[in-house]
């Protein structure tokens, strides 16, 4: 039996973190394919601009403002979709932040915000979405993590921890969701060319554009794959590196990133958006 794949005729696609980056590009991509896309983020103005850009496409975009860190807010968004816009066919839980963390200058706020947005934010959306889909007997959920969740990397103690948790969450939920007709997928992009890509703490390669990322995800959502990951060579290398014993893993990462030779960086480091935001 093949897993459920949401088509435009099945209902609404809900994308969180749609005001910029991958979320924005994916909303336009799916609207161009005929889907009705509900977009959520805290920036009303950017969502309205996105909605205007989608005019003339075969599908449409509806704006539903909300903060994923507010569970009640997400319940209201879900109710609005259900009672005003139609059946929820697919939820793409994409909102995220990436706050660089330096071990010599730890800041509790960076961890608190990362966990609130990247982890609790996904749960706040997933609970009402699954409740709706369970009642309908079908649905599709895509959890956007990141390839940095495969293993520890410099400055990734907060963001990477949440992404690793999302990977485990999606894997664990699949066993039960499969039994009730809800398909869950994991999206694990490498580095995407957003404002965050230029602010990474170490050199990065294999960067893809947000448009290419949106195309890869849109194609993956229509496949039977559990994980959608790209660029494939880069993410495969990260997975293989994580299989190494720690005595080899840490020297390898230090050598590739040049991190050990860099001076310590005291002082608070500002927030940067996650590539998937």
C-alpha positions as a LaTeX table, in Angstrom:
\begin{tabular}{lrrr}
\hline
Residue & $x$ (\AA) & $y$ (\AA) & $z$ (\AA) \\
\hline
Unk1 & 0.00 & 0.00 & 0.00 \\
Unk2 & 1.42 & 3.37 & $-1.04$ \\
Unk3 & 1.60 & 6.24 & 1.42 \\
Unk4 & $-0.77$ & 9.18 & 1.04 \\
Unk5 & 0.48 & 11.98 & $-1.22$ \\
Unk6 & $-1.42$ & 15.26 & $-0.94$ \\
Unk7 & $-2.70$ & 16.65 & $-4.23$ \\
Unk8 & $-4.37$ & 20.05 & $-4.81$ \\
Unk9 & $-7.80$ & 18.43 & $-4.81$ \\
Unk10 & $-7.21$ & 16.97 & $-1.33$ \\
Unk11 & $-7.21$ & 20.33 & 0.41 \\
Unk12 & $-5.00$ & 23.01 & 1.94 \\
Unk13 & $-1.22$ & 22.99 & 2.42 \\
Unk14 & $-0.07$ & 24.81 & 5.57 \\
Unk15 & 3.47 & 26.21 & 5.63 \\
Unk16 & 4.98 & 27.79 & 8.74 \\
Unk17 & 7.94 & 30.17 & 8.58 \\
Unk18 & 6.76 & 31.27 & 5.14 \\
Unk19 & 7.84 & 34.92 & 5.28 \\
Unk20 & 11.32 & 34.25 & 3.87 \\
Unk21 & 13.80 & 31.63 & 2.70 \\
Unk22 & 12.72 & 28.12 & 1.84 \\
Unk23 & 9.23 & 28.58 & 3.26 \\
Unk24 & 8.51 & 31.53 & 1.01 \\
Unk25 & 9.95 & 29.88 & $-2.12$ \\
Unk26 & 8.08 & 26.65 & $-1.41$ \\
Unk27 & 4.78 & 28.47 & $-0.94$ \\
Unk28 & 5.15 & 30.05 & $-4.38$ \\
Unk29 & 6.24 & 26.74 & $-5.92$ \\
Unk30 & 3.22 & 24.85 & $-4.58$ \\
Unk31 & 0.81 & 27.67 & $-5.45$ \\
Unk32 & 2.15 & 27.53 & $-9.00$ \\
Unk33 & 1.32 & 23.82 & $-9.02$ \\
Unk34 & $-2.30$ & 24.53 & $-8.14$ \\
Unk35 & $-2.30$ & 24.10 & $-4.36$ \\
Unk36 & $-4.15$ & 26.37 & $-1.94$ \\
Unk37 & $-1.42$ & 27.33 & 0.50 \\
Unk38 & $-1.99$ & 28.78 & 3.96 \\
Unk39 & 1.11 & 30.66 & 5.10 \\
Unk40 & 2.00 & 31.49 & 8.69 \\
Unk41 & 4.69 & 33.69 & 10.21 \\
Unk42 & 4.95 & 36.66 & 12.56 \\
Unk43 & 5.58 & 39.18 & 9.76 \\
Unk44 & 2.15 & 40.11 & 8.39 \\
Unk45 & 3.59 & 42.54 & 5.84 \\
Unk46 & 5.88 & 39.94 & 4.28 \\
Unk47 & 3.06 & 37.41 & 4.09 \\
Unk48 & 0.81 & 39.94 & 2.35 \\
Unk49 & 3.59 & 40.64 & $-0.15$ \\
Unk50 & 3.91 & 36.90 & $-0.74$ \\
Unk51 & 0.17 & 36.60 & $-1.28$ \\
Unk52 & 0.26 & 39.41 & $-3.84$ \\
Unk53 & 3.15 & 37.77 & $-5.69$ \\
Unk54 & 1.10 & 34.58 & $-6.04$ \\
Unk55 & $-1.75$ & 36.31 & $-7.87$ \\
Unk56 & $-2.15$ & 34.85 & $-11.33$ \\
Unk57 & $-0.83$ & 31.43 & $-10.33$ \\
Unk58 & $-3.02$ & 28.37 & $-10.76$ \\
Unk59 & $-3.26$ & 27.98 & $-6.98$ \\
Unk60 & $-3.57$ & 30.59 & $-4.23$ \\
Unk61 & $-2.04$ & 31.79 & $-0.96$ \\
Unk62 & $-4.01$ & 32.73 & 2.14 \\
Unk63 & $-2.42$ & 34.62 & 5.03 \\
Unk64 & $-2.85$ & 33.30 & 8.57 \\
Unk65 & $-0.64$ & 35.27 & 10.96 \\
Unk66 & 0.73 & 33.44 & 13.97 \\
Unk67 & 3.65 & 32.72 & 16.26 \\
Unk68 & 4.61 & 29.04 & 16.39 \\
Unk69 & 5.85 & 29.44 & 19.97 \\
Unk70 & 2.27 & 30.15 & 21.06 \\
Unk71 & 0.35 & 26.86 & 21.21 \\
Unk72 & $-3.03$ & 28.58 & 21.47 \\
Unk73 & $-2.16$ & 30.71 & 18.45 \\
Unk74 & $-1.50$ & 27.57 & 16.39 \\
Unk75 & $-4.79$ & 26.02 & 17.54 \\
Unk76 & $-6.54$ & 29.12 & 16.21 \\
Unk77 & $-4.68$ & 28.90 & 12.89 \\
Unk78 & $-5.71$ & 25.26 & 12.53 \\
Unk79 & $-9.33$ & 26.14 & 13.33 \\
Unk80 & $-9.23$ & 28.92 & 10.73 \\
Unk81 & $-7.97$ & 26.51 & 8.08 \\
Unk82 & $-10.63$ & 23.95 & 8.94 \\
Unk83 & $-13.62$ & 26.28 & 9.15 \\
Unk84 & $-12.73$ & 28.95 & 6.59 \\
Unk85 & $-10.45$ & 27.43 & 3.98 \\
Unk86 & $-10.97$ & 23.68 & 3.78 \\
Unk87 & $-9.48$ & 20.35 & 4.78 \\
Unk88 & $-5.83$ & 20.34 & 5.83 \\
Unk89 & $-4.10$ & 17.95 & 3.45 \\
Unk90 & $-0.48$ & 18.76 & 4.24 \\
Unk91 & 1.47 & 20.61 & 6.94 \\
Unk92 & 5.04 & 21.72 & 6.23 \\
Unk93 & 6.52 & 22.66 & 9.62 \\
Unk94 & 9.37 & 24.87 & 8.53 \\
Unk95 & 9.69 & 27.82 & 10.95 \\
Unk96 & 13.08 & 27.99 & 12.64 \\
Unk97 & 15.93 & 30.11 & 13.93 \\
Unk98 & 19.66 & 29.44 & 14.10 \\
Unk99 & 21.50 & 31.19 & 16.92 \\
Unk100 & 25.26 & 30.54 & 16.93 \\
Unk101 & 26.52 & 29.35 & 20.31 \\
Unk102 & 30.11 & 29.67 & 21.53 \\
Unk103 & 31.07 & 27.45 & 24.44 \\
Unk104 & 33.22 & 30.14 & 26.04 \\
Unk105 & 30.30 & 32.60 & 26.05 \\
Unk106 & 27.12 & 30.65 & 26.74 \\
Unk107 & 23.84 & 32.53 & 26.79 \\
Unk108 & 20.70 & 30.87 & 28.15 \\
Unk109 & 18.46 & 33.00 & 25.93 \\
Unk110 & 19.96 & 31.47 & 22.77 \\
Unk111 & 19.02 & 27.99 & 23.93 \\
Unk112 & 15.58 & 29.02 & 25.18 \\
Unk113 & 14.63 & 30.69 & 21.90 \\
Unk114 & 16.05 & 27.86 & 19.77 \\
Unk115 & 14.08 & 25.23 & 21.69 \\
Unk116 & 10.91 & 27.36 & 21.72 \\
Unk117 & 10.88 & 27.98 & 17.96 \\
Unk118 & 12.58 & 24.95 & 16.44 \\
Unk119 & 11.29 & 22.22 & 18.72 \\
Unk120 & 8.24 & 23.35 & 20.72 \\
Unk121 & 7.12 & 25.36 & 17.67 \\
Unk122 & 6.90 & 22.16 & 15.63 \\
Unk123 & 4.99 & 20.37 & 18.40 \\
Unk124 & 2.58 & 23.31 & 18.75 \\
Unk125 & 1.67 & 22.96 & 15.07 \\
Unk126 & 1.85 & 19.18 & 14.83 \\
Unk127 & $-0.62$ & 18.45 & 17.63 \\
Unk128 & $-3.62$ & 20.28 & 16.08 \\
Unk129 & $-2.60$ & 19.22 & 12.55 \\
Unk130 & $-2.51$ & 15.52 & 13.45 \\
Unk131 & $-5.79$ & 15.87 & 15.32 \\
Unk132 & $-7.43$ & 17.26 & 12.19 \\
Unk133 & $-5.87$ & 14.67 & 9.88 \\
Unk134 & $-6.73$ & 11.76 & 12.18 \\
Unk135 & $-10.39$ & 12.72 & 12.01 \\
Unk136 & $-10.19$ & 12.70 & 8.20 \\
Unk137 & $-8.22$ & 9.45 & 8.03 \\
Unk138 & $-5.41$ & 10.87 & 5.93 \\
Unk139 & $-2.81$ & 13.61 & 5.75 \\
Unk140 & 0.82 & 14.45 & 5.11 \\
Unk141 & 3.29 & 16.17 & 7.42 \\
Unk142 & 6.79 & 17.38 & 6.53 \\
Unk143 & 9.09 & 18.29 & 9.41 \\
Unk144 & 11.91 & 20.58 & 8.27 \\
Unk145 & 15.09 & 19.77 & 10.15 \\
Unk146 & 18.61 & 20.34 & 8.82 \\
Unk147 & 21.66 & 18.27 & 7.96 \\
Unk148 & 23.42 & 19.93 & 10.90 \\
Unk149 & 21.27 & 17.67 & 13.07 \\
Unk150 & 23.30 & 14.65 & 11.96 \\
Unk151 & 26.19 & 15.51 & 14.28 \\
Unk152 & 27.76 & 18.22 & 16.40 \\
Unk153 & 29.37 & 21.13 & 14.55 \\
Unk154 & 31.03 & 24.34 & 15.76 \\
Unk155 & 28.51 & 26.95 & 17.05 \\
Unk156 & 25.65 & 24.45 & 16.61 \\
Unk157 & 24.98 & 23.52 & 20.24 \\
Unk158 & 21.53 & 25.12 & 20.27 \\
Unk159 & 20.30 & 24.87 & 16.68 \\
Unk160 & 21.92 & 21.51 & 16.00 \\
Unk161 & 20.43 & 20.05 & 19.17 \\
Unk162 & 16.91 & 21.02 & 18.09 \\
Unk163 & 17.43 & 19.66 & 14.59 \\
Unk164 & 18.73 & 16.36 & 15.93 \\
Unk165 & 15.64 & 16.20 & 18.14 \\
Unk166 & 13.37 & 16.80 & 15.14 \\
Unk167 & 15.03 & 13.94 & 13.26 \\
Unk168 & 14.38 & 11.59 & 16.17 \\
Unk169 & 10.84 & 12.93 & 16.59 \\
Unk170 & 9.90 & 12.31 & 12.96 \\
Unk171 & 11.45 & 8.84 & 12.96 \\
Unk172 & 9.64 & 7.88 & 16.17 \\
Unk173 & 6.23 & 9.24 & 15.14 \\
Unk174 & 6.31 & 7.44 & 11.80 \\
Unk175 & 5.58 & 4.07 & 13.44 \\
Unk176 & 2.25 & 5.25 & 14.85 \\
Unk177 & 1.22 & 7.70 & 12.12 \\
Unk178 & 1.63 & 5.02 & 9.46 \\
Unk179 & $-1.14$ & 3.05 & 11.18 \\
Unk180 & $-3.69$ & 5.89 & 11.01 \\
Unk181 & $-3.07$ & 7.00 & 7.42 \\
Unk182 & $-0.93$ & 10.05 & 8.17 \\
Unk183 & 2.32 & 10.24 & 6.25 \\
Unk184 & 5.27 & 11.96 & 7.92 \\
Unk185 & 8.44 & 13.01 & 6.12 \\
Unk186 & 11.71 & 14.52 & 7.24 \\
Unk187 & 13.29 & 17.38 & 5.27 \\
Unk188 & 17.04 & 17.69 & 5.90 \\
Unk189 & 18.56 & 20.38 & 3.67 \\
Unk190 & 22.23 & 21.20 & 3.66 \\
Unk191 & 23.26 & 24.83 & 3.34 \\
Unk192 & 20.81 & 27.01 & 1.44 \\
Unk193 & 21.62 & 30.43 & $-0.02$ \\
Unk194 & 19.72 & 32.65 & 2.40 \\
Unk195 & 20.86 & 35.51 & 4.62 \\
Unk196 & 21.91 & 32.88 & 7.16 \\
Unk197 & 24.29 & 31.18 & 4.77 \\
Unk198 & 26.57 & 34.20 & 4.62 \\
Unk199 & 26.72 & 34.41 & 8.43 \\
Unk200 & 27.85 & 30.89 & 9.24 \\
Unk201 & 30.75 & 30.65 & 11.62 \\
Unk202 & 32.86 & 28.55 & 9.26 \\
Unk203 & 33.32 & 28.14 & 5.49 \\
Unk204 & 30.55 & 26.25 & 3.72 \\
Unk205 & 30.34 & 24.59 & 0.34 \\
Unk206 & 27.64 & 22.97 & $-1.76$ \\
Unk207 & 25.22 & 25.86 & $-1.24$ \\
Unk208 & 21.92 & 25.64 & $-3.14$ \\
Unk209 & 19.53 & 28.48 & $-3.95$ \\
Unk210 & 16.17 & 28.76 & $-2.18$ \\
Unk211 & 14.48 & 28.12 & $-5.54$ \\
Unk212 & 16.42 & 24.88 & $-5.99$ \\
Unk213 & 15.64 & 23.92 & $-2.40$ \\
Unk214 & 11.93 & 24.51 & $-3.02$ \\
Unk215 & 12.06 & 22.37 & $-6.17$ \\
Unk216 & 13.82 & 19.55 & $-4.32$ \\
Unk217 & 11.30 & 19.61 & $-1.48$ \\
Unk218 & 8.28 & 19.85 & $-3.78$ \\
Unk219 & 9.52 & 16.82 & $-5.72$ \\
Unk220 & 10.26 & 14.92 & $-2.53$ \\
Unk221 & 6.78 & 15.56 & $-1.15$ \\
Unk222 & 5.39 & 13.69 & $-4.15$ \\
Unk223 & 7.77 & 10.76 & $-3.73$ \\
Unk224 & 7.56 & 7.77 & $-1.39$ \\
Unk225 & 10.80 & 8.74 & 0.38 \\
Unk226 & 10.79 & 9.30 & 4.15 \\
Unk227 & 13.71 & 11.74 & 4.06 \\
Unk228 & 14.11 & 14.60 & 1.59 \\
Unk229 & 17.75 & 15.69 & 1.70 \\
Unk230 & 19.96 & 17.76 & $-0.60$ \\
Unk231 & 22.52 & 18.38 & $-1.96$ \\
Unk232 & 22.85 & 14.62 & $-1.76$ \\
Unk233 & 26.65 & 14.35 & $-1.87$ \\
Unk234 & 27.11 & 16.89 & 0.92 \\
Unk235 & 24.47 & 15.47 & 3.25 \\
Unk236 & 25.70 & 11.92 & 2.65 \\
Unk237 & 29.21 & 13.00 & 3.64 \\
Unk238 & 27.84 & 14.43 & 6.90 \\
Unk239 & 25.99 & 11.19 & 7.62 \\
Unk240 & 29.07 & 9.08 & 6.93 \\
Unk241 & 31.26 & 11.34 & 9.07 \\
Unk242 & 28.91 & 10.76 & 12.01 \\
Unk243 & 29.57 & 7.02 & 11.79 \\
Unk244 & 33.22 & 7.60 & 12.67 \\
Unk245 & 34.42 & 7.06 & 16.24 \\
Unk246 & 34.76 & 10.30 & 18.22 \\
Unk247 & 38.56 & 10.05 & 18.12 \\
Unk248 & 38.29 & 10.51 & 14.33 \\
Unk249 & 35.15 & 12.66 & 14.11 \\
Unk250 & 36.36 & 15.65 & 16.12 \\
Unk251 & 39.74 & 15.97 & 14.34 \\
Unk252 & 38.00 & 15.65 & 10.97 \\
Unk253 & 35.52 & 18.45 & 11.72 \\
Unk254 & 38.30 & 20.64 & 13.12 \\
Unk255 & 40.37 & 20.10 & 9.99 \\
Unk256 & 37.54 & 20.71 & 7.54 \\
Unk257 & 36.24 & 23.83 & 9.31 \\
Unk258 & 39.58 & 25.15 & 10.55 \\
Unk259 & 37.84 & 25.75 & 13.85 \\
Unk260 & 40.64 & 24.73 & 16.22 \\
Unk261 & 42.97 & 27.32 & 14.76 \\
Unk262 & 40.47 & 30.14 & 15.18 \\
Unk263 & 40.73 & 32.44 & 18.19 \\
Unk264 & 38.03 & 32.31 & 20.86 \\
Unk265 & 35.15 & 34.71 & 20.25 \\
Unk266 & 34.02 & 36.34 & 23.48 \\
Unk267 & 30.92 & 38.50 & 23.55 \\
Unk268 & 27.29 & 37.81 & 22.70 \\
Unk269 & 26.58 & 36.71 & 19.15 \\
Unk270 & 23.40 & 37.98 & 17.46 \\
Unk271 & 20.68 & 35.78 & 16.08 \\
Unk272 & 20.69 & 34.66 & 12.46 \\
Unk273 & 17.73 & 33.08 & 10.71 \\
Unk274 & 17.83 & 29.39 & 9.95 \\
Unk275 & 18.23 & 28.59 & 6.24 \\
Unk276 & 14.78 & 27.01 & 6.29 \\
Unk277 & 13.00 & 29.98 & 7.88 \\
\hline
\end{tabular}
